[in-house]
Short mmCIF file of C-alpha atoms in Angstrom, two decimals:
data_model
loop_
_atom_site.label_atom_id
_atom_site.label_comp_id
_atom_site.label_asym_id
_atom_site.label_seq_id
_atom_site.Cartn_x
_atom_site.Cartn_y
_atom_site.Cartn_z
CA UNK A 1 46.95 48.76 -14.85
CA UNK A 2 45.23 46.56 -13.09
CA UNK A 3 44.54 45.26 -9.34
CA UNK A 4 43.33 42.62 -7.77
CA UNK A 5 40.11 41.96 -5.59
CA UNK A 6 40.90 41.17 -2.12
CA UNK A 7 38.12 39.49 -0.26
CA UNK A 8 39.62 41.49 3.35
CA UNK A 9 40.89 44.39 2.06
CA UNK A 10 40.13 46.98 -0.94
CA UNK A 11 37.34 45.80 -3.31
CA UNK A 12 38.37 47.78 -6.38
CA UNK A 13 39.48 46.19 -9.57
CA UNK A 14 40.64 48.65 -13.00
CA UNK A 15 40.92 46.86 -15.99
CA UNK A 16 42.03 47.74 -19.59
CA UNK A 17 40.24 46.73 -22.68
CA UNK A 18 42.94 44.82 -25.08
CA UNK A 19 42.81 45.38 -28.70
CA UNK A 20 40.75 42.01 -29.45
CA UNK A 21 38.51 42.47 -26.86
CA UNK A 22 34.62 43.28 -26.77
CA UNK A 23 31.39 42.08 -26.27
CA UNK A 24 28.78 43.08 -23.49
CA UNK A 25 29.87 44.31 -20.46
CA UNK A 26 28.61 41.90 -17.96
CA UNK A 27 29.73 39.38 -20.17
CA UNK A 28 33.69 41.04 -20.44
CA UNK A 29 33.72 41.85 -16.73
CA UNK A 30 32.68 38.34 -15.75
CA UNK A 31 35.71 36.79 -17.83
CA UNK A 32 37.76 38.92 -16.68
CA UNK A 33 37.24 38.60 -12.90
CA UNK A 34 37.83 34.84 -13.40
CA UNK A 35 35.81 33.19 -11.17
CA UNK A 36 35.68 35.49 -8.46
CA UNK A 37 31.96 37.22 -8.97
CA UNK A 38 29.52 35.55 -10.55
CA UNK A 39 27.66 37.27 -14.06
CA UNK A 40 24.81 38.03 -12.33
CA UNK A 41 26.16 39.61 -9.47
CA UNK A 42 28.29 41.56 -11.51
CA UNK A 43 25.39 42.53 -13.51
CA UNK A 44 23.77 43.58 -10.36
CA UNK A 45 26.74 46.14 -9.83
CA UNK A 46 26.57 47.45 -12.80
CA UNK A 47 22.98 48.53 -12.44
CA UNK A 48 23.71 49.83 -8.70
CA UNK A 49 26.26 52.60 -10.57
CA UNK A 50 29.61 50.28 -9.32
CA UNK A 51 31.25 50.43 -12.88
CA UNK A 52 32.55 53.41 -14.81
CA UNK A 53 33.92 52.88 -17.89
CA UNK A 54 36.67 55.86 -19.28
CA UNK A 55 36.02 57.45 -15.87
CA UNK A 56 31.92 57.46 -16.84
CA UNK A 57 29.17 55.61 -14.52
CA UNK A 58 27.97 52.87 -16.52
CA UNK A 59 24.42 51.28 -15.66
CA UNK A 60 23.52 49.49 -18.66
CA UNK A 61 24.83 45.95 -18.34
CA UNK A 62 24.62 44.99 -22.34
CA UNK A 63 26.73 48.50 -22.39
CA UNK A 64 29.72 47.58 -25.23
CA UNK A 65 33.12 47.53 -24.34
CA UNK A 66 35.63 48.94 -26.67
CA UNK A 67 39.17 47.91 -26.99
CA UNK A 68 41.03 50.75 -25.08
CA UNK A 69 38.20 51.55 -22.52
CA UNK A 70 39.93 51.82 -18.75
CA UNK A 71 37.29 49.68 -17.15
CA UNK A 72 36.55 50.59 -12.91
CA UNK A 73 34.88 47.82 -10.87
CA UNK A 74 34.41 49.00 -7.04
CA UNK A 75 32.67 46.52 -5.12
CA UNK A 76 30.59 47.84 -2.13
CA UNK A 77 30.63 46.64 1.79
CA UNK A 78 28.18 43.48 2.01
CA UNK A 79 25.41 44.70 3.47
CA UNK A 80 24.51 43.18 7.01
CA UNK A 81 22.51 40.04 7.21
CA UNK A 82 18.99 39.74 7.18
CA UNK A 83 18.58 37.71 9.33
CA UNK A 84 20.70 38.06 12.12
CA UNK A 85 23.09 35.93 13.71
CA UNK A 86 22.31 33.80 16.86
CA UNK A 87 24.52 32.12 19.09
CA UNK A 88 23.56 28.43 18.62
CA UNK A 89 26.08 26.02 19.32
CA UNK A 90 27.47 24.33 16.27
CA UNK A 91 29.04 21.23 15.93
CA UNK A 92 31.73 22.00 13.40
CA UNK A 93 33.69 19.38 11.52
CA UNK A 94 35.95 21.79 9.27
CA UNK A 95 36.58 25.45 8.53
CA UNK A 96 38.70 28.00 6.73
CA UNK A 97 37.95 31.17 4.91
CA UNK A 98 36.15 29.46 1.81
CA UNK A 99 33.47 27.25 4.05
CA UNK A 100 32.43 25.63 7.09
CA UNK A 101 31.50 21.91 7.49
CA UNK A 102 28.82 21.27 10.60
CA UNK A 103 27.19 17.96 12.10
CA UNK A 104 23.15 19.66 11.80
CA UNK A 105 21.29 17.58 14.67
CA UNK A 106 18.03 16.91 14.50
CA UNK A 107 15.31 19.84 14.93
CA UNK A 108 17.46 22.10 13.54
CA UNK A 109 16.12 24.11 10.60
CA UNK A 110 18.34 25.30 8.37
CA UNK A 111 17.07 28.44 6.68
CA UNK A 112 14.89 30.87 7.68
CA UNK A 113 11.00 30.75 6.48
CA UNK A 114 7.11 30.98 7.53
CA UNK A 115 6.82 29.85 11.22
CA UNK A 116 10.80 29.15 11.33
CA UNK A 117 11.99 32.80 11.22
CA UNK A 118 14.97 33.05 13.93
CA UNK A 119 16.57 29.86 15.64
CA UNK A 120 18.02 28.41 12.50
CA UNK A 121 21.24 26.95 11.08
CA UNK A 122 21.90 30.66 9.15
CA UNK A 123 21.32 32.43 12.49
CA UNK A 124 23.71 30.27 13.84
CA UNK A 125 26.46 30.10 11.06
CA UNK A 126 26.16 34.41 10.70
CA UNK A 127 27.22 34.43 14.41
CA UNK A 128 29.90 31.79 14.35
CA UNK A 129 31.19 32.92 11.21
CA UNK A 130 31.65 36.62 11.84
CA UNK A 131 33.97 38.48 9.63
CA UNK A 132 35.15 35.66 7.79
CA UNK A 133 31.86 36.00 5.83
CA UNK A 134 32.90 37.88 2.86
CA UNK A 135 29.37 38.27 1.45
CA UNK A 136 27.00 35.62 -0.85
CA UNK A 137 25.38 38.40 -3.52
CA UNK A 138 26.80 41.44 -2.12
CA UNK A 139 25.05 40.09 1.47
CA UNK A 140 27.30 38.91 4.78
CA UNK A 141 25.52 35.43 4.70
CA UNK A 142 26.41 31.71 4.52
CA UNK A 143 25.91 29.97 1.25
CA UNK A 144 23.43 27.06 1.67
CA UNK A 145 24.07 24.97 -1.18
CA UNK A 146 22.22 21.90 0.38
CA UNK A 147 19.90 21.54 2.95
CA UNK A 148 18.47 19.01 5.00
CA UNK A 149 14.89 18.26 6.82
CA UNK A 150 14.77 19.62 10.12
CA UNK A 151 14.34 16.36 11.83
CA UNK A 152 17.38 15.16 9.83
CA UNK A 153 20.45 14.69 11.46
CA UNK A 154 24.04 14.87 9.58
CA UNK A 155 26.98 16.55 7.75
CA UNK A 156 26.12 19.46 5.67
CA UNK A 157 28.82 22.57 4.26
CA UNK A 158 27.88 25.79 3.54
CA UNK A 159 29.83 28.59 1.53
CA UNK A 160 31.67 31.89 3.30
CA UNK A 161 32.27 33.67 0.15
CA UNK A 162 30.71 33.95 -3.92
CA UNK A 163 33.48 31.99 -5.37
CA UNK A 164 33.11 28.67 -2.88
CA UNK A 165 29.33 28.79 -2.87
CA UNK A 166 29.21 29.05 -6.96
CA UNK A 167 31.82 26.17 -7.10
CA UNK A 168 29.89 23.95 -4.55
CA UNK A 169 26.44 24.79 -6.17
CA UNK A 170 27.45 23.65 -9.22
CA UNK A 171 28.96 19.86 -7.40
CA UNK A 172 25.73 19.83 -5.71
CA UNK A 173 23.44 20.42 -8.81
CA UNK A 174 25.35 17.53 -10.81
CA UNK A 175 24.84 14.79 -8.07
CA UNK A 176 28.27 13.46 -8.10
CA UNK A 177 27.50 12.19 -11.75
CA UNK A 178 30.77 13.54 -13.20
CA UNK A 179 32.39 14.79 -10.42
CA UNK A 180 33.44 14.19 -6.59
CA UNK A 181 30.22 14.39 -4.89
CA UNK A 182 29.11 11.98 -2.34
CA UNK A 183 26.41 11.74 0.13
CA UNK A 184 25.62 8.87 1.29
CA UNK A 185 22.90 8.43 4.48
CA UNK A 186 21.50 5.96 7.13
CA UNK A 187 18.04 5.32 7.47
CA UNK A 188 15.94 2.60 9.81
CA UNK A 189 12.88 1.34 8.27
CA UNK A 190 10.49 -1.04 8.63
CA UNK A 191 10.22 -4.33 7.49
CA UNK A 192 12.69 -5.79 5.05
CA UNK A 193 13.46 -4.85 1.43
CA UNK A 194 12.85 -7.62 -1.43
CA UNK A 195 15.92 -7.00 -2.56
CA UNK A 196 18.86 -6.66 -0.37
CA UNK A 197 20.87 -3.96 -2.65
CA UNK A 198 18.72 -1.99 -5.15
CA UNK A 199 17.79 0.91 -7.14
CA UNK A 200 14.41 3.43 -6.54
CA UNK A 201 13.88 4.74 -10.05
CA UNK A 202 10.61 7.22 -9.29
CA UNK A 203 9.27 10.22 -10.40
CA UNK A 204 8.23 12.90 -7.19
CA UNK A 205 6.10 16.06 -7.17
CA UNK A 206 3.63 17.13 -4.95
CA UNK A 207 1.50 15.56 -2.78
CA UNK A 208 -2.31 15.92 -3.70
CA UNK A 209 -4.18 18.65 -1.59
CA UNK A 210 -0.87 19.23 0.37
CA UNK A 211 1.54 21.21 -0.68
CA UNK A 212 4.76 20.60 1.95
CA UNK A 213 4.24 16.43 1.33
CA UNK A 214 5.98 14.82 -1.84
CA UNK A 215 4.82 12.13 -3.87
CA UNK A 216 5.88 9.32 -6.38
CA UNK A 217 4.21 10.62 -9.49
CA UNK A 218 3.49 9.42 -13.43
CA UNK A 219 6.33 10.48 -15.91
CA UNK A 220 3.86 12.41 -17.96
CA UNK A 221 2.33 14.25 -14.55
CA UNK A 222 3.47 18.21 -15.08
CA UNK A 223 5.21 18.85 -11.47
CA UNK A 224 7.00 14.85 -12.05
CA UNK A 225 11.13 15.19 -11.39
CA UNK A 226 13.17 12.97 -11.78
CA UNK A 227 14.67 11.15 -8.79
CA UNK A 228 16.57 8.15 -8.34
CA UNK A 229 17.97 6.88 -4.76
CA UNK A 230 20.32 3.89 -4.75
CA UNK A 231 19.80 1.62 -0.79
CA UNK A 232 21.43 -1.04 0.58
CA UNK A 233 20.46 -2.99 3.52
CA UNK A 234 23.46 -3.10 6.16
CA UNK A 235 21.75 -4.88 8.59
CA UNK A 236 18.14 -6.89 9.29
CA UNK A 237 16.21 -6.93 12.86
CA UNK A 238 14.59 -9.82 13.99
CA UNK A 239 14.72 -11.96 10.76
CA UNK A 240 12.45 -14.90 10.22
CA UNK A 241 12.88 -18.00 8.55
CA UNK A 242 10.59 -16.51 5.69
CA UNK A 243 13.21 -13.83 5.00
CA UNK A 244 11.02 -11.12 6.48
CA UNK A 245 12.19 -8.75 9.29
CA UNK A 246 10.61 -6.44 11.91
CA UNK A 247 12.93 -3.78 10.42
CA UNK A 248 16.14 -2.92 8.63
CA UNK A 249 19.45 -0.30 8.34
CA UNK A 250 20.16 0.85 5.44
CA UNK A 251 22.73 2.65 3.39
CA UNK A 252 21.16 5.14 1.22
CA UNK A 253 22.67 7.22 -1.85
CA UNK A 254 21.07 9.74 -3.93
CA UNK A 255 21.78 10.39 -7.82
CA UNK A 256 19.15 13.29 -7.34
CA UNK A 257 18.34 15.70 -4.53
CA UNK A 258 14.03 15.78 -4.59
CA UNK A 259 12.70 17.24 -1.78
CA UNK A 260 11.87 14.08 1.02
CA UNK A 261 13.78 11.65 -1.67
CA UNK A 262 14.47 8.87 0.50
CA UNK A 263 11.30 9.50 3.09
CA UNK A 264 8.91 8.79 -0.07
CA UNK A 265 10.97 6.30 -2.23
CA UNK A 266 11.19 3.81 0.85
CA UNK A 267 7.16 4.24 1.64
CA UNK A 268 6.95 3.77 -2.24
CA UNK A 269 8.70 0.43 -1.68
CA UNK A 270 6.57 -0.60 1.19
CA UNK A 271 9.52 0.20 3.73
CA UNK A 272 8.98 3.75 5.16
CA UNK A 273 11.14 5.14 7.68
CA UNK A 274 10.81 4.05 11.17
CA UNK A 275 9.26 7.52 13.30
CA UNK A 276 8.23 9.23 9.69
CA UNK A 277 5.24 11.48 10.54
CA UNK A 278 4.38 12.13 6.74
CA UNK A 279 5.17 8.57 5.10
CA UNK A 280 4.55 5.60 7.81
CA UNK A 281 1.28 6.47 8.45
CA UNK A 282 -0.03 2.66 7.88
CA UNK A 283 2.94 1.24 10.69
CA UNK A 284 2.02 3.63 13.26
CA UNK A 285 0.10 1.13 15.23
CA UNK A 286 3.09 -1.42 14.43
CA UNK A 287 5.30 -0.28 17.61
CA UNK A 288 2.07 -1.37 19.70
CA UNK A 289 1.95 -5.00 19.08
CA UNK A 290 6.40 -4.87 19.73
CA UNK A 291 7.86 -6.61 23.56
CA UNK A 292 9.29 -4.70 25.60
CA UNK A 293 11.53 -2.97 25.75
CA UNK A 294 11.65 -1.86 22.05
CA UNK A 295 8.02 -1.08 22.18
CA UNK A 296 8.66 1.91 24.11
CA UNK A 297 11.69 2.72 22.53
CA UNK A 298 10.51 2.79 18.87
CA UNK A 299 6.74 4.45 20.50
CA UNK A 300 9.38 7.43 21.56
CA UNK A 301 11.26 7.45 18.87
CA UNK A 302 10.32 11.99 17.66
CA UNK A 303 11.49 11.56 14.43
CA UNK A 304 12.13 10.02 10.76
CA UNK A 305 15.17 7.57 11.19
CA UNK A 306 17.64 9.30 9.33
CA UNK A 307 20.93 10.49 9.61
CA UNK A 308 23.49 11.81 6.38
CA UNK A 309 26.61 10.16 7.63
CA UNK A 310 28.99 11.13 4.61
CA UNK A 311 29.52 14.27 2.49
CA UNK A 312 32.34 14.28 0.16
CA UNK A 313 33.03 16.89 -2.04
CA UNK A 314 35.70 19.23 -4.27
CA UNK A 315 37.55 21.73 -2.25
CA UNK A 316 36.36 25.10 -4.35
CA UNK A 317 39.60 26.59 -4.24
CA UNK A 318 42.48 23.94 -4.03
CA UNK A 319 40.87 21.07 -5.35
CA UNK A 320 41.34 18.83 -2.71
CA UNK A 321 38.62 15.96 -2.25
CA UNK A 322 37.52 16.27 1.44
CA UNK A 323 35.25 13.87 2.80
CA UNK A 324 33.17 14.15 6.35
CA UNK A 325 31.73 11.75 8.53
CA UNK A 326 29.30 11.95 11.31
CA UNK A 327 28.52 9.08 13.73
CA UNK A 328 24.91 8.33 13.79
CA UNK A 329 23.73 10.35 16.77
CA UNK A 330 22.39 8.96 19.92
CA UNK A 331 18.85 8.98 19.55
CA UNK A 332 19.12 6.66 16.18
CA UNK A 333 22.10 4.67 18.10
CA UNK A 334 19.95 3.51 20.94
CA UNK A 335 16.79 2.90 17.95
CA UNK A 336 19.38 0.59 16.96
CA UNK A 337 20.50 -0.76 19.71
CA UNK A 338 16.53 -1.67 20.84
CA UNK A 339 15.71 -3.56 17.34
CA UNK A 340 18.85 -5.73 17.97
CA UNK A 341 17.54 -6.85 21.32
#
C-alpha cells in the first residue's frame, strides 16, 4: 500500500519495506519520497514523532528499517509565517504553484533582519502568495534562493514549495557552470575599463574593521572566497581621443555569487559603480567638476548603478529553461540618458 503526498490535500504517505531494502531511516524515507522532502526535513519529522514504523512512533532518525516494516509518514500543517505577510505591491514577471518570478526595485530588502524587520520582499511574497505556499521546512514561507542588495534593482525567483526551492538552490549554488543558470546584470561606472571585454579573477572577504563591507583579499587570507565576475563594456560616455571616458555601461556576469561581487571587483579595477556609497568613495567629488545638466543628475543619483536584467534558469519541475528580463528601471535610464548628453 502506498499513497501519495499531495501538496493541497492529505499529507500522509505509508510505505512498505521490500525484501532488499534497509539502511537508516532518514536515509530510506528520503529515497523513497523521491524528491519531494528533503533528508533533513524528513529527519526533522522523524524527531517531531511524524513516523511510526509497524504502527510504533519512531523518533530516532538512524532507527533501521527492516524489510517488511509498514512505514507511516504524516506530514503536519506548515506552521504560519514568521514573519508576516504585507501587502507590498509586486511587480511579478511569472507564477505557478512551484515559484514566483518578481522585478525587486530598488530599496527593497529582501529578507527580514536587524533594523529591516517588516517591509521586505518575504512580507510581501507571504501576502501575495497566500495558500499557494505549501511550506519551505515545514514553514508557509517563500524560498529565497538568491538575493539581491537592497539598492539593487532586477529579476529575482523565489520557491513556493520544498521540492522547487531544493531544485533551484542547487542551480544557484553551481553558478550556471554545468547547468542552465544565467544572470547577467547592468552596471554604470566610472571611467573606462583597460580592457573593453574582460575577466575579474579576485579573492573577497571582509572588509577590515567593518563587518557589512567586502573586500578583495590574498588567496592565503582565512575568510578569502573565491569570486570571479566576467564585464563587458556596452557602451562609453564622453570618450576622448586618449581612449579614456567620463564613464561606461557595462554587461556584467558572475561565475560566483560573493556578497557585493561586482560593487568591489569594479572599485578593484579602478572603475567603481557610479552612486556606490561603500566603493566610490575617491569619485565622490567627481560629479562636482561635471556641466550641467549631468552634474545634477549623477549628484542625485541615491544609489549604486545597478540593475540584474536577466535570470535564466531550470524549471524545477518540468525542465523547461525559462529566462526573464527586466528593463533597466527609470532612475538608471535617465543616469543614462544624462552621460550621453
Amino acid at each position: 500500500m502506498s499513497e501519495t503526498f499531495s501538496e493541497a490535500g492529505l499529507p500522509r504517505k505509508v510505505l512498505n519495506a521490500g525484501e532488499d531494502d534497509g539502511g537508516r531511516l532518514d536515509a530510506w524515507l528520503t529515497t523513497k519520497v523521491d524528491g519531494e522532502l528533503s533528508r533533513n526535513r524528513i529527519k526533522a519529522l522523524i524527531e517531531e514523532g511524524a513516523v511510526s514504523i509497524n504502527g510504533k512512533i519512531v523518533t530516532e532518525p538512524k532507527k533501521k528499517v527492516m524489510p517488511g516494516d509498514v512505514i507511516e509518514l504524516v506530514q503536519p500543517e506548515p506552521e504560519d509565517p514568521e514573519p508576516k505577510g504585507e501587502d507590498i505591491p509586486l511587480e511579478v514577471l511569472y507564477e505557478d504553484d512551484d515559484l514566483i518570478v518578481i522585478a525587486k526595485p530598488a530599496g527593497l530588502v529582501v529578507h527580514p533582519g536587524a533594523g529591516n524587520w517588516t517591509g521586505t520582499l518575504v512580507n510581501a511574497l507571504i501576502h501575495h502568495c497566500g495558500a499557494s505556499l505549501s511550506g519551505i521546512g515545514g514553514v508557509k514561507r517563500p524560498g529565497i534562493v538568491h538575493r539581491l542588495d537592497k539598492e539593487t534593482s532586477g529579476v529575482m525567483v523565489a520557491a513556493k514549495n520544498d521540492i522547487a526551492h531544493r531544485h533551484l538552490a542547487e542551480q544557484f549554488a553551481d553558478h550556471g557552470r554545468s547547468g542552465d543558470l544565467e544572470r547577467a546584470y547592468q552596471a554604470v561606472v566610472w571611467g573606462r575599463p583597460s580592457q573593453l571585454k574582460g575577466t575579474i579573477d579576485a579573492p573577497l572577504g571582509r572588509a577590515t574593521g567593518d563587518r557589512t563591507k567586502r573586500a578583495v583579499k590574498r588567496e592565503d587570507s582565512a575568510d578569502a572566497r573565491h569570486a570571479v565576475t566576467h564585464y563587458e563594456v556596452m557602451e562609453r560616455f564622453q570618450e576622448t581621443p586618449d581612449a579614456t571616458a567620463l564613464a561606461s555601461l557595462i554587461e556584467c556576469r558572475l561565475e560566483t555569487g560573493r556578497t557585493h561581487q561586482i560593487r568591489v571587483h569594479m572599485a578593484h579595477v579602478g572603475n567603481p559603480l557610479v552612486g556606490d556609497p561603500e566603493y566610490s568613495g575617491g569619485f565622490r567629488t567627481k560629479a562636482n567638476r561635471l556641466p550641467e545638466p549631468v552634474r545634477s543628475v549623477v549628484a542625485a543619483f541615491p544609489r549604486q548603478a545597478l540593475h540584474a536584467f536577466l535570470l535564466a534558469f531550470e524549471h524545477p519541475r518540468t525542465g523547461e529553461i525559462m529566462e526573464f528580463e527586466a528593463p533597466m528601471p527609470d532612475d538608471m535610464a535617465a543616469l543614462v540618458e544624462a552621460l550621453r548628453g
